């Protein structure tokens, strides 16, 4: 437990359009794989509701790793495509995890 304490977390909350679902799915899979190959990547969790609201949380070893991902050329290109066609709007927050724990039913 406490494995994420000190990591940088990027919280991305977005509302999807109905446009180009196949293109979005392809780009999302490519970005998941690309992010996982970046130095400092520590994991990602993502959910999307039926009405298009999605939350993706990515975990990074430090702020420099998260910024390097933000600035990656391929990520930047897909982000621009998202603004053009895949998102109505989004909010992004970056924080440092100061406390971390989990629980599971036995």
GROMACS .gro file of N, CA, C and O in nm:
model
  424
    1UNK      N    1   0.084  -0.119   0.000
    1UNK     CA    2   0.000   0.000   0.000
    1UNK      C    3   0.088   0.124   0.000
    1UNK      O    4   0.203   0.121   0.037
    2UNK      N    5   0.028   0.235  -0.042
    2UNK     CA    6   0.104   0.358  -0.047
    2UNK      C    7   0.200   0.364  -0.164
    2UNK      O    8   0.293   0.442  -0.164
    3UNK      N    9   0.178   0.282  -0.265
    3UNK     CA   10   0.271   0.271  -0.375
    3UNK      C   11   0.271   0.394  -0.466
    3UNK      O   12   0.365   0.413  -0.541
    4UNK      N   13   0.169   0.477  -0.461
    4UNK     CA   14   0.163   0.593  -0.550
    4UNK      C   15   0.202   0.724  -0.481
    4UNK      O   16   0.210   0.827  -0.545
    5UNK      N   17   0.227   0.721  -0.352
    5UNK     CA   18   0.265   0.841  -0.280
    5UNK      C   19   0.389   0.903  -0.343
    5UNK      O   20   0.486   0.835  -0.370
    6UNK      N   21   0.380   1.033  -0.372
    6UNK     CA   22   0.490   1.105  -0.434
    6UNK      C   23   0.483   1.112  -0.585
    6UNK      O   24   0.552   1.193  -0.647
    7UNK      N   25   0.398   1.028  -0.645
    7UNK     CA   26   0.385   1.033  -0.791
    7UNK      C   27   0.306   1.155  -0.834
    7UNK      O   28   0.229   1.213  -0.757
    8UNK      N   29   0.324   1.193  -0.960
    8UNK     CA   30   0.243   1.298  -1.021
    8UNK      C   31   0.126   1.231  -1.090
    8UNK      O   32   0.142   1.130  -1.158
    9UNK      N   33   0.008   1.284  -1.070
    9UNK     CA   34  -0.113   1.230  -1.130
    9UNK      C   35  -0.173   1.335  -1.224
    9UNK      O   36  -0.180   1.453  -1.190
   10UNK      N   37  -0.211   1.291  -1.343
   10UNK     CA   38  -0.276   1.377  -1.441
   10UNK      C   39  -0.419   1.326  -1.455
   10UNK      O   40  -0.442   1.210  -1.491
   11UNK      N   41  -0.515   1.413  -1.425
   11UNK     CA   42  -0.657   1.377  -1.427
   11UNK      C   43  -0.721   1.449  -1.546
   11UNK      O   44  -0.722   1.572  -1.552
   12UNK      N   45  -0.769   1.370  -1.641
   12UNK     CA   46  -0.826   1.423  -1.765
   12UNK      C   47  -0.974   1.385  -1.768
   12UNK      O   48  -1.009   1.267  -1.773
   13UNK      N   49  -1.061   1.486  -1.763
   13UNK     CA   50  -1.206   1.466  -1.765
   13UNK      C   51  -1.257   1.528  -1.894
   13UNK      O   52  -1.235   1.648  -1.918
   14UNK      N   53  -1.323   1.448  -1.977
   14UNK     CA   54  -1.363   1.496  -2.109
   14UNK      C   55  -1.502   1.448  -2.147
   14UNK      O   56  -1.544   1.339  -2.108
   15UNK      N   57  -1.571   1.531  -2.224
   15UNK     CA   58  -1.699   1.492  -2.285
   15UNK      C   59  -1.673   1.469  -2.433
   15UNK      O   60  -1.629   1.559  -2.504
   16UNK      N   61  -1.702   1.348  -2.480
   16UNK     CA   62  -1.680   1.309  -2.619
   16UNK      C   63  -1.793   1.357  -2.709
   16UNK      O   64  -1.907   1.365  -2.668
   17UNK      N   65  -1.758   1.381  -2.832
   17UNK     CA   66  -1.858   1.401  -2.936
   17UNK      C   67  -1.898   1.263  -2.988
   17UNK      O   68  -1.838   1.163  -2.952
   18UNK      N   69  -1.995   1.260  -3.077
   18UNK     CA   70  -2.034   1.134  -3.141
   18UNK      C   71  -1.955   1.113  -3.270
   18UNK      O   72  -1.972   1.012  -3.337
   19UNK      N   73  -1.870   1.205  -3.303
   19UNK     CA   74  -1.796   1.203  -3.429
   19UNK      C   75  -1.680   1.103  -3.428
   19UNK      O   76  -1.606   1.094  -3.331
   20UNK      N   77  -1.666   1.028  -3.535
   20UNK     CA   78  -1.548   0.944  -3.564
   20UNK      C   79  -1.510   0.852  -3.448
   20UNK      O   80  -1.397   0.852  -3.402
   21UNK      N   81  -1.605   0.770  -3.405
   21UNK     CA   82  -1.579   0.679  -3.292
   21UNK      C   83  -1.464   0.583  -3.322
   21UNK      O   84  -1.382   0.554  -3.235
   22UNK      N   85  -1.456   0.534  -3.446
   22UNK     CA   86  -1.349   0.439  -3.482
   22UNK      C   87  -1.212   0.507  -3.476
   22UNK      O   88  -1.115   0.450  -3.425
   23UNK      N   89  -1.205   0.629  -3.527
   23UNK     CA   90  -1.079   0.704  -3.522
   23UNK      C   91  -1.037   0.734  -3.379
   23UNK      O   92  -0.918   0.726  -3.346
   24UNK      N   93  -1.134   0.766  -3.296
   24UNK     CA   94  -1.105   0.791  -3.155
   24UNK      C   95  -1.051   0.666  -3.088
   24UNK      O   96  -0.950   0.670  -3.016
   25UNK      N   97  -1.118   0.553  -3.110
   25UNK     CA   98  -1.075   0.428  -3.047
   25UNK      C   99  -0.933   0.391  -3.091
   25UNK      O  100  -0.851   0.349  -3.008
   26UNK      N  101  -0.903   0.409  -3.218
   26UNK     CA  102  -0.769   0.379  -3.269
   26UNK      C  103  -0.665   0.471  -3.205
   26UNK      O  104  -0.559   0.427  -3.162
   27UNK      N  105  -0.696   0.600  -3.199
   27UNK     CA  106  -0.602   0.696  -3.139
   27UNK      C  107  -0.583   0.670  -2.990
   27UNK      O  108  -0.471   0.678  -2.939
   28UNK      N  109  -0.691   0.638  -2.920
   28UNK     CA  110  -0.682   0.612  -2.776
   28UNK      C  111  -0.594   0.490  -2.749
   28UNK      O  112  -0.510   0.493  -2.659
   29UNK      N  113  -0.610   0.385  -2.827
   29UNK     CA  114  -0.527   0.266  -2.809
   29UNK      C  115  -0.381   0.297  -2.837
   29UNK      O  116  -0.292   0.253  -2.763
   30UNK      N  117  -0.356   0.375  -2.940
   30UNK     CA  118  -0.218   0.412  -2.973
   30UNK      C  119  -0.156   0.497  -2.862
   30UNK      O  120  -0.039   0.478  -2.825
   31UNK      N  121  -0.233   0.590  -2.806
   31UNK     CA  122  -0.181   0.675  -2.699
   31UNK      C  123  -0.159   0.596  -2.571
   31UNK      O  124  -0.062   0.621  -2.499
   32UNK      N  125  -0.246   0.499  -2.542
   32UNK     CA  126  -0.225   0.414  -2.425
   32UNK      C  127  -0.091   0.341  -2.436
   32UNK      O  128  -0.013   0.337  -2.340
   33UNK      N  129  -0.065   0.284  -2.553
   33UNK     CA  130   0.059   0.209  -2.574
   33UNK      C  131   0.180   0.303  -2.571
   33UNK      O  132   0.283   0.269  -2.512
   34UNK      N  133   0.168   0.419  -2.633
   34UNK     CA  134   0.279   0.514  -2.636
   34UNK      C  135   0.309   0.567  -2.497
   34UNK      O  136   0.426   0.576  -2.458
   35UNK      N  137   0.206   0.601  -2.421
   35UNK     CA  138   0.227   0.651  -2.284
   35UNK      C  139   0.300   0.546  -2.201
   35UNK      O  140   0.394   0.578  -2.127
   36UNK      N  141   0.258   0.420  -2.214
   36UNK     CA  142   0.318   0.313  -2.134
   36UNK      C  143   0.466   0.294  -2.164
   36UNK      O  144   0.540   0.242  -2.080
   37UNK      N  145   0.511   0.339  -2.280
   37UNK     CA  146   0.652   0.325  -2.319
   37UNK      C  147   0.738   0.444  -2.277
   37UNK      O  148   0.859   0.442  -2.296
   38UNK      N  149   0.675   0.546  -2.217
   38UNK     CA  150   0.749   0.667  -2.181
   38UNK      C  151   0.823   0.652  -2.048
   38UNK      O  152   0.771   0.589  -1.955
   39UNK      N  153   0.942   0.712  -2.038
   39UNK     CA  154   1.012   0.712  -1.909
   39UNK      C  155   0.925   0.777  -1.800
   39UNK      O  156   0.861   0.879  -1.825
   40UNK      N  157   0.919   0.715  -1.685
   40UNK     CA  158   0.844   0.771  -1.574
   40UNK      C  159   0.698   0.730  -1.569
   40UNK      O  160   0.628   0.764  -1.474
   41UNK      N  161   0.649   0.657  -1.669
   41UNK     CA  162   0.509   0.613  -1.670
   41UNK      C  163   0.489   0.511  -1.559
   41UNK      O  164   0.566   0.417  -1.543
   42UNK      N  165   0.382   0.529  -1.481
   42UNK     CA  166   0.354   0.440  -1.368
   42UNK      C  167   0.216   0.377  -1.374
   42UNK      O  168   0.177   0.305  -1.282
   43UNK      N  169   0.138   0.404  -1.480
   43UNK     CA  170   0.007   0.341  -1.493
   43UNK      C  171  -0.100   0.438  -1.536
   43UNK      O  172  -0.081   0.560  -1.538
   44UNK      N  173  -0.216   0.380  -1.570
   44UNK     CA  174  -0.329   0.460  -1.616
   44UNK      C  175  -0.458   0.385  -1.585
   44UNK      O  176  -0.463   0.263  -1.594
   45UNK      N  177  -0.560   0.459  -1.550
   45UNK     CA  178  -0.695   0.407  -1.530
   45UNK      C  179  -0.790   0.495  -1.608
   45UNK      O  180  -0.774   0.618  -1.610
   46UNK      N  181  -0.891   0.435  -1.673
   46UNK     CA  182  -0.983   0.514  -1.754
   46UNK      C  183  -1.122   0.454  -1.751
   46UNK      O  184  -1.137   0.331  -1.752
   47UNK      N  185  -1.223   0.541  -1.745
   47UNK     CA  186  -1.363   0.498  -1.751
   47UNK      C  187  -1.439   0.598  -1.839
   47UNK      O  188  -1.400   0.714  -1.852
   48UNK      N  189  -1.547   0.548  -1.902
   48UNK     CA  190  -1.632   0.636  -1.983
   48UNK      C  191  -1.776   0.594  -1.962
   48UNK      O  192  -1.809   0.476  -1.968
   49UNK      N  193  -1.862   0.693  -1.937
   49UNK     CA  194  -2.004   0.668  -1.918
   49UNK      C  195  -2.078   0.665  -2.051
   49UNK      O  196  -2.025   0.704  -2.156
   50UNK      N  197  -2.201   0.622  -2.046
   50UNK     CA  198  -2.284   0.607  -2.166
   50UNK      C  199  -2.307   0.739  -2.239
   50UNK      O  200  -2.329   0.740  -2.359
   51UNK      N  201  -2.302   0.850  -2.168
   51UNK     CA  202  -2.329   0.979  -2.230
   51UNK      C  203  -2.204   1.052  -2.276
   51UNK      O  204  -2.208   1.172  -2.305
   52UNK      N  205  -2.091   0.981  -2.280
   52UNK     CA  206  -1.969   1.039  -2.335
   52UNK      C  207  -1.873   1.100  -2.236
   52UNK      O  208  -1.764   1.141  -2.275
   53UNK      N  209  -1.910   1.108  -2.109
   53UNK     CA  210  -1.819   1.165  -2.010
   53UNK      C  211  -1.716   1.059  -1.973
   53UNK      O  212  -1.750   0.946  -1.939
   54UNK      N  213  -1.589   1.096  -1.983
   54UNK     CA  214  -1.482   1.003  -1.951
   54UNK      C  215  -1.383   1.063  -1.854
   54UNK      O  216  -1.364   1.185  -1.852
   55UNK      N  217  -1.320   0.979  -1.777
   55UNK     CA  218  -1.215   1.021  -1.684
   55UNK      C  219  -1.097   0.929  -1.705
   55UNK      O  220  -1.110   0.807  -1.695
   56UNK      N  221  -0.983   0.987  -1.734
   56UNK     CA  222  -0.858   0.913  -1.745
   56UNK      C  223  -0.761   0.970  -1.644
   56UNK      O  224  -0.741   1.092  -1.638
   57UNK      N  225  -0.702   0.883  -1.566
   57UNK     CA  226  -0.604   0.922  -1.465
   57UNK      C  227  -0.474   0.851  -1.501
   57UNK      O  228  -0.470   0.729  -1.507
   58UNK      N  229  -0.371   0.931  -1.528
   58UNK     CA  230  -0.240   0.871  -1.555
   58UNK      C  231  -0.145   0.907  -1.442
   58UNK      O  232  -0.154   1.013  -1.382
   59UNK      N  233  -0.056   0.812  -1.413
   59UNK     CA  234   0.036   0.825  -1.302
   59UNK      C  235   0.179   0.830  -1.356
   59UNK      O  236   0.216   0.751  -1.442
   60UNK      N  237   0.257   0.924  -1.301
   60UNK     CA  238   0.393   0.948  -1.348
   60UNK      C  239   0.488   0.956  -1.229
   60UNK      O  240   0.448   0.999  -1.121
   61UNK      N  241   0.612   0.917  -1.251
   61UNK     CA  242   0.711   0.917  -1.144
   61UNK      C  243   0.732   1.056  -1.086
   61UNK      O  244   0.755   1.071  -0.966
   62UNK      N  245   0.721   1.157  -1.172
   62UNK     CA  246   0.744   1.295  -1.128
   62UNK      C  247   0.684   1.392  -1.229
   62UNK      O  248   0.634   1.350  -1.335
   63UNK      N  249   0.685   1.519  -1.196
   63UNK     CA  250   0.627   1.621  -1.283
   63UNK      C  251   0.701   1.629  -1.416
   63UNK      O  252   0.638   1.650  -1.520
   64UNK      N  253   0.831   1.611  -1.416
   64UNK     CA  254   0.908   1.617  -1.541
   64UNK      C  255   0.862   1.509  -1.638
   64UNK      O  256   0.850   1.535  -1.760
   65UNK      N  257   0.832   1.390  -1.589
   65UNK     CA  258   0.782   1.282  -1.675
   65UNK      C  259   0.645   1.316  -1.732
   65UNK      O  260   0.618   1.292  -1.850
   66UNK      N  261   0.557   1.372  -1.648
   66UNK     CA  262   0.424   1.410  -1.695
   66UNK      C  263   0.434   1.522  -1.800
   66UNK      O  264   0.362   1.520  -1.900
   67UNK      N  265   0.522   1.616  -1.780
   67UNK     CA  266   0.541   1.724  -1.878
   67UNK      C  267   0.600   1.671  -2.008
   67UNK      O  268   0.561   1.715  -2.116
   68UNK      N  269   0.692   1.576  -1.999
   68UNK     CA  270   0.750   1.518  -2.120
   68UNK      C  271   0.641   1.448  -2.201
   68UNK      O  272   0.638   1.457  -2.324
   69UNK      N  273   0.548   1.380  -2.133
   69UNK     CA  274   0.435   1.317  -2.202
   69UNK      C  275   0.347   1.424  -2.267
   69UNK      O  276   0.307   1.411  -2.382
   70UNK      N  277   0.318   1.529  -2.195
   70UNK     CA  278   0.238   1.638  -2.250
   70UNK      C  279   0.302   1.692  -2.377
   70UNK      O  280   0.232   1.722  -2.474
   71UNK      N  281   0.434   1.701  -2.380
   71UNK     CA  282   0.506   1.763  -2.490
   71UNK      C  283   0.545   1.666  -2.602
   71UNK      O  284   0.601   1.709  -2.703
   72UNK      N  285   0.518   1.537  -2.585
   72UNK     CA  286   0.553   1.438  -2.687
   72UNK      C  287   0.481   1.473  -2.819
   72UNK      O  288   0.361   1.499  -2.820
   73UNK      N  289   0.554   1.473  -2.929
   73UNK     CA  290   0.499   1.518  -3.058
   73UNK      C  291   0.376   1.437  -3.101
   73UNK      O  292   0.277   1.495  -3.149
   74UNK      N  293   0.380   1.305  -3.087
   74UNK     CA  294   0.265   1.223  -3.127
   74UNK      C  295   0.144   1.250  -3.037
   74UNK      O  296   0.030   1.255  -3.084
   75UNK      N  297   0.168   1.268  -2.908
   75UNK     CA  298   0.060   1.299  -2.816
   75UNK      C  299   0.000   1.436  -2.849
   75UNK      O  300  -0.122   1.453  -2.848
   76UNK      N  301   0.085   1.530  -2.880
   76UNK     CA  302   0.039   1.664  -2.918
   76UNK      C  303  -0.051   1.658  -3.041
   76UNK      O  304  -0.156   1.722  -3.047
   77UNK      N  305  -0.014   1.580  -3.141
   77UNK     CA  306  -0.093   1.568  -3.264
   77UNK      C  307  -0.230   1.507  -3.235
   77UNK      O  308  -0.333   1.554  -3.288
   78UNK      N  309  -0.234   1.404  -3.151
   78UNK     CA  310  -0.362   1.342  -3.118
   78UNK      C  311  -0.446   1.436  -3.032
   78UNK      O  312  -0.568   1.444  -3.047
   79UNK      N  313  -0.382   1.511  -2.945
   79UNK     CA  314  -0.455   1.611  -2.864
   79UNK      C  315  -0.521   1.714  -2.955
   79UNK      O  316  -0.636   1.751  -2.935
   80UNK      N  317  -0.450   1.759  -3.057
   80UNK     CA  318  -0.507   1.854  -3.152
   80UNK      C  319  -0.627   1.793  -3.226
   80UNK      O  320  -0.729   1.860  -3.245
   81UNK      N  321  -0.616   1.666  -3.265
   81UNK     CA  322  -0.727   1.598  -3.331
   81UNK      C  323  -0.847   1.589  -3.237
   81UNK      O  324  -0.962   1.605  -3.280
   82UNK      N  325  -0.820   1.565  -3.110
   82UNK     CA  326  -0.928   1.560  -3.011
   82UNK      C  327  -1.002   1.692  -3.002
   82UNK      O  328  -1.125   1.695  -2.995
   83UNK      N  329  -0.929   1.800  -3.003
   83UNK     CA  330  -0.992   1.933  -2.998
   83UNK      C  331  -1.074   1.959  -3.125
   83UNK      O  332  -1.178   2.023  -3.120
   84UNK      N  333  -1.025   1.910  -3.237
   84UNK     CA  334  -1.094   1.932  -3.364
   84UNK      C  335  -1.222   1.851  -3.377
   84UNK      O  336  -1.320   1.901  -3.433
   85UNK      N  337  -1.223   1.725  -3.329
   85UNK     CA  338  -1.338   1.642  -3.358
   85UNK      C  339  -1.389   1.551  -3.246
   85UNK      O  340  -1.504   1.512  -3.249
   86UNK      N  341  -1.306   1.511  -3.150
   86UNK     CA  342  -1.349   1.408  -3.057
   86UNK      C  343  -1.403   1.459  -2.924
   86UNK      O  344  -1.468   1.383  -2.851
   87UNK      N  345  -1.377   1.584  -2.889
   87UNK     CA  346  -1.421   1.635  -2.758
   87UNK      C  347  -1.508   1.759  -2.771
   87UNK      O  348  -1.479   1.847  -2.851
   88UNK      N  349  -1.615   1.762  -2.689
   88UNK     CA  350  -1.690   1.886  -2.670
   88UNK      C  351  -1.608   1.980  -2.583
   88UNK      O  352  -1.599   2.099  -2.609
   89UNK      N  353  -1.552   1.925  -2.477
   89UNK     CA  354  -1.471   2.001  -2.383
   89UNK      C  355  -1.395   1.905  -2.295
   89UNK      O  356  -1.425   1.786  -2.291
   90UNK      N  357  -1.295   1.957  -2.227
   90UNK     CA  358  -1.223   1.876  -2.129
   90UNK      C  359  -1.161   1.964  -2.023
   90UNK      O  360  -1.146   2.084  -2.039
   91UNK      N  361  -1.127   1.899  -1.913
   91UNK     CA  362  -1.057   1.964  -1.802
   91UNK      C  363  -0.940   1.873  -1.764
   91UNK      O  364  -0.954   1.751  -1.760
   92UNK      N  365  -0.826   1.933  -1.739
   92UNK     CA  366  -0.709   1.857  -1.702
   92UNK      C  367  -0.652   1.916  -1.573
   92UNK      O  368  -0.636   2.037  -1.562
   93UNK      N  369  -0.624   1.830  -1.477
   93UNK     CA  370  -0.565   1.871  -1.351
   93UNK      C  371  -0.441   1.786  -1.324
   93UNK      O  372  -0.440   1.667  -1.355
   94UNK      N  373  -0.340   1.848  -1.267
   94UNK     CA  374  -0.216   1.779  -1.234
   94UNK      C  375  -0.191   1.800  -1.085
   94UNK      O  376  -0.202   1.912  -1.035
   95UNK      N  377  -0.155   1.692  -1.015
   95UNK     CA  378  -0.132   1.700  -0.871
   95UNK      C  379  -0.026   1.600  -0.830
   95UNK      O  380   0.007   1.508  -0.905
   96UNK      N  381   0.025   1.617  -0.711
   96UNK     CA  382   0.116   1.521  -0.651
   96UNK      C  383   0.037   1.441  -0.547
   96UNK      O  384  -0.037   1.498  -0.467
   97UNK      N  385   0.052   1.311  -0.550
   97UNK     CA  386  -0.019   1.225  -0.456
   97UNK      C  387   0.052   1.230  -0.321
   97UNK      O  388   0.170   1.198  -0.311
   98UNK      N  389  -0.020   1.274  -0.221
   98UNK     CA  390   0.038   1.286  -0.087
   98UNK      C  391  -0.001   1.170   0.005
   98UNK      O  392   0.061   1.151   0.109
   99UNK      N  393  -0.104   1.096  -0.035
   99UNK     CA  394  -0.150   0.984   0.046
   99UNK      C  395  -0.212   0.883  -0.049
   99UNK      O  396  -0.279   0.920  -0.144
  100UNK      N  397  -0.192   0.754  -0.021
  100UNK     CA  398  -0.241   0.651  -0.111
  100UNK      C  399  -0.269   0.524  -0.031
  100UNK      O  400  -0.187   0.484   0.051
  101UNK      N  401  -0.386   0.466  -0.052
  101UNK     CA  402  -0.417   0.339   0.011
  101UNK      C  403  -0.524   0.270  -0.072
  101UNK      O  404  -0.586   0.331  -0.158
  102UNK      N  405  -0.541   0.142  -0.048
  102UNK     CA  406  -0.649   0.070  -0.116
  102UNK      C  407  -0.716  -0.027  -0.021
  102UNK      O  408  -0.670  -0.047   0.092
  103UNK      N  409  -0.821  -0.086  -0.066
  103UNK     CA  410  -0.899  -0.181   0.013
  103UNK      C  411  -0.963  -0.279  -0.083
  103UNK      O  412  -1.000  -0.242  -0.196
  104UNK      N  413  -0.975  -0.402  -0.044
  104UNK     CA  414  -1.044  -0.502  -0.125
  104UNK      C  415  -1.118  -0.599  -0.032
  104UNK      O  416  -1.065  -0.636   0.072
  105UNK      N  417  -1.236  -0.636  -0.073
  105UNK     CA  418  -1.314  -0.734   0.002
  105UNK      C  419  -1.242  -0.868  -0.002
  105UNK      O  420  -1.192  -0.909  -0.107
  106UNK      N  421  -1.238  -0.935   0.109
  106UNK     CA  422  -1.170  -1.066   0.117
  106UNK      C  423  -1.248  -1.171   0.043
  106UNK      O  424  -1.366  -1.167   0.029
   0.00000   0.00000   0.00000
